[in-house]
PDB file of C-alpha atoms in Angstrom:
ATOM      1  CA  MET A   1     -19.713  18.831   5.677  1.00 48.00           C
ATOM      2  CA  SER A   2     -19.097  17.619   9.217  1.00 51.00           C
ATOM      3  CA  THR A   3     -15.615  17.258  10.663  1.00 53.00           C
ATOM      4  CA  PRO A   4     -14.096  14.075   9.203  1.00 55.00           C
ATOM      5  CA  ALA A   5     -12.997  11.298  11.543  1.00 70.00           C
ATOM      6  CA  THR A   6      -9.271  10.691  11.970  1.00 87.00           C
ATOM      7  CA  PRO A   7      -8.103   8.229   9.304  1.00 95.00           C
ATOM      8  CA  SER A   8      -6.939   4.778  10.379  1.00 96.00           C
ATOM      9  CA  LEU A   9      -4.840   2.116   8.713  1.00 97.00           C
ATOM     10  CA  SER A  10      -3.735  -1.347   9.780  1.00 97.00           C
ATOM     11  CA  PHE A  11      -2.303  -4.440   8.141  1.00 98.00           C
ATOM     12  CA  VAL A  12      -3.051  -8.105   8.838  1.00 98.00           C
ATOM     13  CA  PRO A  13      -0.932 -10.773   7.110  1.00 98.00           C
ATOM     14  CA  SER A  14      -2.994 -12.567   4.472  1.00 97.00           C
ATOM     15  CA  PRO A  15      -3.715 -16.204   5.275  1.00 93.00           C
ATOM     16  CA  GLY A  16      -1.870 -18.528   2.949  1.00 90.00           C
ATOM     17  CA  ASP A  17       0.980 -16.125   2.138  1.00 96.00           C
ATOM     18  CA  LYS A  18       4.032 -18.207   3.002  1.00 96.00           C
ATOM     19  CA  SER A  19       6.324 -15.182   3.182  1.00 97.00           C
ATOM     20  CA  TRP A  20       4.938 -14.491   6.658  1.00 98.00           C
ATOM     21  CA  GLY A  21       5.777 -17.944   8.022  1.00 95.00           C
ATOM     22  CA  PRO A  22       8.735 -20.143   8.855  1.00 93.00           C
ATOM     23  CA  GLU A  23       8.384 -22.114   5.598  1.00 93.00           C
ATOM     24  CA  TRP A  24       9.197 -19.026   3.460  1.00 96.00           C
ATOM     25  CA  VAL A  25      11.849 -19.532   0.806  1.00 95.00           C
ATOM     26  CA  PRO A  26      12.758 -16.256  -0.940  1.00 95.00           C
ATOM     27  CA  LEU A  27      12.594 -16.539  -4.740  1.00 93.00           C
ATOM     28  CA  ASP A  28      14.415 -14.440  -7.310  1.00 88.00           C
ATOM     29  CA  ALA A  29      12.926 -13.016 -10.515  1.00 86.00           C
ATOM     30  CA  PHE A  30      13.347 -16.418 -12.204  1.00 90.00           C
ATOM     31  CA  ARG A  31      11.444 -18.126  -9.358  1.00 91.00           C
ATOM     32  CA  GLU A  32      14.643 -19.763  -8.090  1.00 93.00           C
ATOM     33  CA  PRO A  33      15.478 -19.900  -4.373  1.00 95.00           C
ATOM     34  CA  THR A  34      17.793 -17.119  -3.257  1.00 95.00           C
ATOM     35  CA  VAL A  35      19.006 -15.400  -0.120  1.00 96.00           C
ATOM     36  CA  VAL A  36      16.980 -12.515   1.264  1.00 96.00           C
ATOM     37  CA  GLU A  37      19.869 -10.087   0.710  1.00 96.00           C
ATOM     38  CA  GLU A  38      19.471 -10.522  -3.055  1.00 96.00           C
ATOM     39  CA  LEU A  39      15.752  -9.777  -3.244  1.00 96.00           C
ATOM     40  CA  THR A  40      15.020  -6.633  -5.218  1.00 94.00           C
ATOM     41  CA  GLN A  41      12.277  -4.061  -4.782  1.00 94.00           C
ATOM     42  CA  SER A  42      10.039  -5.963  -7.203  1.00 93.00           C
ATOM     43  CA  ALA A  43      10.053  -9.013  -4.913  1.00 94.00           C
ATOM     44  CA  PHE A  44       8.405  -6.886  -2.244  1.00 95.00           C
ATOM     45  CA  ILE A  45       5.969  -5.153  -4.626  1.00 93.00           C
ATOM     46  CA  TRP A  46       4.724  -8.251  -6.470  1.00 92.00           C
ATOM     47  CA  ASP A  47       5.333 -11.426  -4.517  1.00 91.00           C
ATOM     48  CA  ASN A  48       5.897 -11.192  -0.787  1.00 96.00           C
ATOM     49  CA  PHE A  49       4.242 -10.005   2.395  1.00 98.00           C
ATOM     50  CA  LYS A  50       0.619  -9.765   1.327  1.00 97.00           C
ATOM     51  CA  VAL A  51      -1.790  -8.227   3.779  1.00 98.00           C
ATOM     52  CA  ASP A  52      -5.439  -7.485   4.210  1.00 97.00           C
ATOM     53  CA  VAL A  53      -5.626  -3.736   4.656  1.00 97.00           C
ATOM     54  CA  SER A  54      -8.038  -1.974   6.958  1.00 97.00           C
ATOM     55  CA  LEU A  55      -8.265   1.626   5.753  1.00 97.00           C
ATOM     56  CA  ARG A  56     -10.790   4.159   6.952  1.00 96.00           C
ATOM     57  CA  ILE A  57     -10.759   7.761   5.836  1.00 96.00           C
ATOM     58  CA  GLY A  58     -13.541   9.926   7.162  1.00 93.00           C
ATOM     59  CA  ASN A  59     -16.746   7.916   6.876  1.00 91.00           C
ATOM     60  CA  GLY A  60     -15.341   5.681   4.137  1.00 94.00           C
ATOM     61  CA  ASP A  61     -14.116   2.128   4.701  1.00 95.00           C
ATOM     62  CA  PHE A  62     -11.813   1.090   1.839  1.00 95.00           C
ATOM     63  CA  SER A  63     -10.800  -2.288   3.224  1.00 93.00           C
ATOM     64  CA  ASP A  64     -12.693  -4.303   0.595  1.00 90.00           C
ATOM     65  CA  ALA A  65     -10.534  -2.784  -2.168  1.00 89.00           C
ATOM     66  CA  ALA A  66      -7.267  -3.935  -0.564  1.00 91.00           C
ATOM     67  CA  THR A  67      -7.308  -7.609   0.319  1.00 94.00           C
ATOM     68  CA  SER A  68      -4.259  -9.800  -0.185  1.00 96.00           C
ATOM     69  CA  VAL A  69      -2.079  -6.956  -1.466  1.00 96.00           C
ATOM     70  CA  CYS A  70       1.686  -6.698  -1.022  1.00 97.00           C
ATOM     71  CA  VAL A  71       2.058  -4.340   1.910  1.00 98.00           C
ATOM     72  CA  LEU A  72       4.864  -2.282   0.373  1.00 97.00           C
ATOM     73  CA  ASP A  73       2.956  -1.905  -2.900  1.00 97.00           C
ATOM     74  CA  PHE A  74       0.056  -0.441  -0.942  1.00 97.00           C
ATOM     75  CA  VAL A  75       2.258   1.879   1.095  1.00 97.00           C
ATOM     76  CA  LEU A  76       4.104   3.125  -2.000  1.00 97.00           C
ATOM     77  CA  MET A  77       0.754   3.809  -3.681  1.00 97.00           C
ATOM     78  CA  LEU A  78      -0.236   6.000  -0.730  1.00 98.00           C
ATOM     79  CA  GLN A  79       3.072   7.861  -0.976  1.00 97.00           C
ATOM     80  CA  GLY A  80       2.591   8.343  -4.714  1.00 97.00           C
ATOM     81  CA  ALA A  81      -0.808   9.883  -4.067  1.00 98.00           C
ATOM     82  CA  ARG A  82       0.576  12.155  -1.365  1.00 97.00           C
ATOM     83  CA  VAL A  83       3.371  13.443  -3.612  1.00 97.00           C
ATOM     84  CA  THR A  84       1.051  13.953  -6.594  1.00 97.00           C
ATOM     85  CA  LEU A  85      -1.506  15.837  -4.498  1.00 97.00           C
ATOM     86  CA  ARG A  86       1.114  18.393  -3.491  1.00 95.00           C
ATOM     87  CA  GLU A  87       0.938  19.736  -7.062  1.00 96.00           C
ATOM     88  CA  ASP A  88      -2.348  18.440  -8.486  1.00 97.00           C
ATOM     89  CA  ARG A  89      -5.948  18.153  -7.362  1.00 97.00           C
ATOM     90  CA  LEU A  90      -6.320  14.555  -8.593  1.00 98.00           C
ATOM     91  CA  ALA A  91      -4.105  11.485  -8.174  1.00 98.00           C
ATOM     92  CA  VAL A  92      -5.238   8.189  -9.693  1.00 97.00           C
ATOM     93  CA  PHE A  93      -3.304   5.018  -8.872  1.00 96.00           C
ATOM     94  CA  GLU A  94      -3.670   1.268  -9.243  1.00 94.00           C
ATOM     95  CA  LEU A  95      -2.068  -1.438  -7.177  1.00 93.00           C
ATOM     96  CA  SER A  96       0.568  -3.338  -9.136  1.00 90.00           C
ATOM     97  CA  ASP A  97      -1.185  -6.688  -9.190  1.00 89.00           C
ATOM     98  CA  ARG A  98      -4.792  -5.742 -10.028  1.00 87.00           C
ATOM     99  CA  GLN A  99      -7.106  -3.461 -11.891  1.00 87.00           C
ATOM    100  CA  GLY A 100      -8.970  -0.895  -9.912  1.00 91.00           C
ATOM    101  CA  GLU A 101      -8.481   2.798  -9.407  1.00 95.00           C
ATOM    102  CA  TRP A 102      -7.738   4.601  -6.195  1.00 96.00           C
ATOM    103  CA  ARG A 103      -8.842   8.202  -6.853  1.00 97.00           C
ATOM    104  CA  PHE A 104      -7.409  10.693  -4.403  1.00 98.00           C
ATOM    105  CA  THR A 105      -8.491  14.330  -4.562  1.00 98.00           C
ATOM    106  CA  ARG A 106      -7.311  17.497  -2.861  1.00 97.00           C
ATOM    107  CA  ASP A 107      -9.541  20.463  -2.182  1.00 95.00           C
ATOM    108  CA  LYS A 108      -7.495  23.038  -0.302  1.00 91.00           C
ATOM    109  CA  GLU A 109      -6.490  21.172   2.849  1.00 94.00           C
ATOM    110  CA  LEU A 110      -8.913  18.259   2.510  1.00 96.00           C
ATOM    111  CA  ILE A 111      -7.980  14.906   0.937  1.00 97.00           C
ATOM    112  CA  GLY A 112     -10.719  12.738  -0.543  1.00 97.00           C
ATOM    113  CA  LEU A 113     -10.702   9.104  -1.639  1.00 97.00           C
ATOM    114  CA  ARG A 114     -12.938   6.924  -3.777  1.00 96.00           C
ATOM    115  CA  THR A 115     -12.183   3.632  -5.492  1.00 95.00           C
ATOM    116  CA  ARG A 116     -13.396   2.273  -8.812  1.00 93.00           C
ATOM    117  CA  TYR A 117     -13.395  -1.194 -10.304  1.00 89.00           C
ATOM    118  CA  ALA A 118     -13.746  -2.399 -13.889  1.00 86.00           C
ATOM    119  CA  THR A 119     -16.440  -4.676 -15.247  1.00 87.00           C
ATOM    120  CA  ARG A 120     -17.463  -5.622 -18.779  1.00 90.00           C
ATOM    121  CA  GLU A 121     -19.933  -2.748 -18.652  1.00 91.00           C
ATOM    122  CA  GLY A 122     -17.294  -0.190 -17.669  1.00 90.00           C
ATOM    123  CA  TRP A 123     -15.936   1.428 -14.522  1.00 89.00           C
ATOM    124  CA  HIS A 124     -18.008   1.605 -11.339  1.00 89.00           C
ATOM    125  CA  PHE A 125     -17.363   3.451  -8.091  1.00 90.00           C
ATOM    126  CA  ARG A 126     -17.495   1.517  -4.850  1.00 88.00           C
ATOM    127  CA  PRO A 127     -19.913   3.097  -2.359  1.00 87.00           C
ATOM    128  CA  ALA A 128     -17.221   4.207   0.108  1.00 89.00           C
ATOM    129  CA  GLU A 129     -16.156   7.837   0.003  1.00 92.00           C
ATOM    130  CA  GLY A 130     -14.054   9.537   2.623  1.00 95.00           C
ATOM    131  CA  HIS A 131     -12.302  12.809   3.425  1.00 96.00           C
ATOM    132  CA  CYS A 132      -9.698  13.866   5.941  1.00 96.00           C
ATOM    133  CA  PRO A 133      -7.436  16.859   6.531  1.00 96.00           C
ATOM    134  CA  ALA A 134      -4.265  16.771   4.419  1.00 96.00           C
ATOM    135  CA  SER A 135      -2.092  16.867   7.535  1.00 96.00           C
ATOM    136  CA  GLU A 136      -3.760  13.699   8.840  1.00 97.00           C
ATOM    137  CA  PHE A 137      -3.335  11.991   5.477  1.00 97.00           C
ATOM    138  CA  ASP A 138       0.374  12.907   5.518  1.00 97.00           C
ATOM    139  CA  SER A 139       0.732  11.410   8.992  1.00 97.00           C
ATOM    140  CA  LEU A 140      -1.115   8.259   7.929  1.00 97.00           C
ATOM    141  CA  VAL A 141       1.211   7.794   4.945  1.00 97.00           C
ATOM    142  CA  GLU A 142       4.361   8.311   7.031  1.00 96.00           C
ATOM    143  CA  GLN A 143       3.143   5.861   9.666  1.00 97.00           C
ATOM    144  CA  SER A 144       2.138   3.307   7.023  1.00 98.00           C
ATOM    145  CA  LEU A 145       5.751   2.724   5.974  1.00 98.00           C
ATOM    146  CA  LYS A 146       6.904   2.368   9.572  1.00 97.00           C
ATOM    147  CA  ASP A 147       4.099  -0.078  10.338  1.00 98.00           C
ATOM    148  CA  ALA A 148       4.705  -2.125   7.180  1.00 98.00           C
ATOM    149  CA  LEU A 149       8.421  -2.484   7.871  1.00 98.00           C
ATOM    150  CA  ALA A 150       7.843  -3.251  11.553  1.00 98.00           C
ATOM    151  CA  LEU A 151       5.455  -6.052  10.613  1.00 98.00           C
ATOM    152  CA  ILE A 152       7.832  -7.516   8.019  1.00 98.00           C
ATOM    153  CA  PHE A 153      10.831  -7.332  10.383  1.00 98.00           C
ATOM    154  CA  LEU A 154       8.832  -8.840  13.251  1.00 97.00           C
ATOM    155  CA  ARG A 155       7.567 -11.797  11.238  1.00 97.00           C
ATOM    156  CA  GLN A 156      10.744 -12.330   9.176  1.00 97.00           C
ATOM    157  CA  PRO A 157      13.751 -10.911  11.081  1.00 97.00           C
ATOM    158  CA  VAL A 158      16.090 -12.112   8.319  1.00 96.00           C
ATOM    159  CA  THR A 159      14.641  -9.364   6.081  1.00 97.00           C
ATOM    160  CA  ARG A 160      16.568  -6.794   8.122  1.00 97.00           C
ATOM    161  CA  ARG A 161      19.567  -7.853   6.016  1.00 97.00           C
ATOM    162  CA  ASN A 162      17.925  -6.876   2.727  1.00 97.00           C
ATOM    163  CA  PRO A 163      19.512  -3.690   1.281  1.00 97.00           C
ATOM    164  CA  TYR A 164      16.239  -2.344  -0.131  1.00 97.00           C
ATOM    165  CA  LEU A 165      14.383  -2.786   3.163  1.00 97.00           C
ATOM    166  CA  GLN A 166      17.359  -1.372   5.074  1.00 97.00           C
ATOM    167  CA  ALA A 167      17.255   1.723   2.872  1.00 96.00           C
ATOM    168  CA  LEU A 168      13.506   2.160   3.433  1.00 96.00           C
ATOM    169  CA  ALA A 169      13.963   1.751   7.178  1.00 96.00           C
ATOM    170  CA  GLY A 170      16.818   4.258   7.242  1.00 95.00           C
ATOM    171  CA  SER A 171      15.756   6.858   4.692  1.00 94.00           C
ATOM    172  CA  GLY A 172      12.011   6.345   4.488  1.00 93.00           C
ATOM    173  CA  PHE A 173      10.300   7.074   1.210  1.00 92.00           C
ATOM    174  CA  ASP A 174      13.437   8.779  -0.121  1.00 89.00           C
ATOM    175  CA  ALA A 175      14.841   5.269  -0.668  1.00 81.00           C
ATOM    176  CA  ALA A 176      11.831   4.171  -2.723  1.00 76.00           C
TER     177      ALA A 176
END
């Protein structure tokens, strides 16, 4: 196997997601308007700040499996995989709002990724497959949280007052 390319990850706000724009009105769990300080973690996992993800690991481009996904849901999935792979060789995760498996593997110091989707005929792998050194995957995951929060805070400065986002910004994944 040749030396894998350095992984890359970026987020672009999804068109049509009002949480990125000036017309955003935060909604509580009952879909009633609220102040941003009262939004809970679930508001950021399920409803707000959807992005189109560009993710490349090794020769694999996984962008088509992560369109219009809540940015913090995606980042927390990556962290879940990283933590699981410290002890296990396989970590399988789904994004909160859709079916489809993200299958992360660890072979010594190499992390692999493939994605699967469900059809009536069963599960099918997407063609993309990628590998990168575990240290580079760790760096990618750490940077993903910083980038996600920076994008949210840039586009909606009022979110800096949210206790959950403050905790993530201050303590990183320990606050998740």
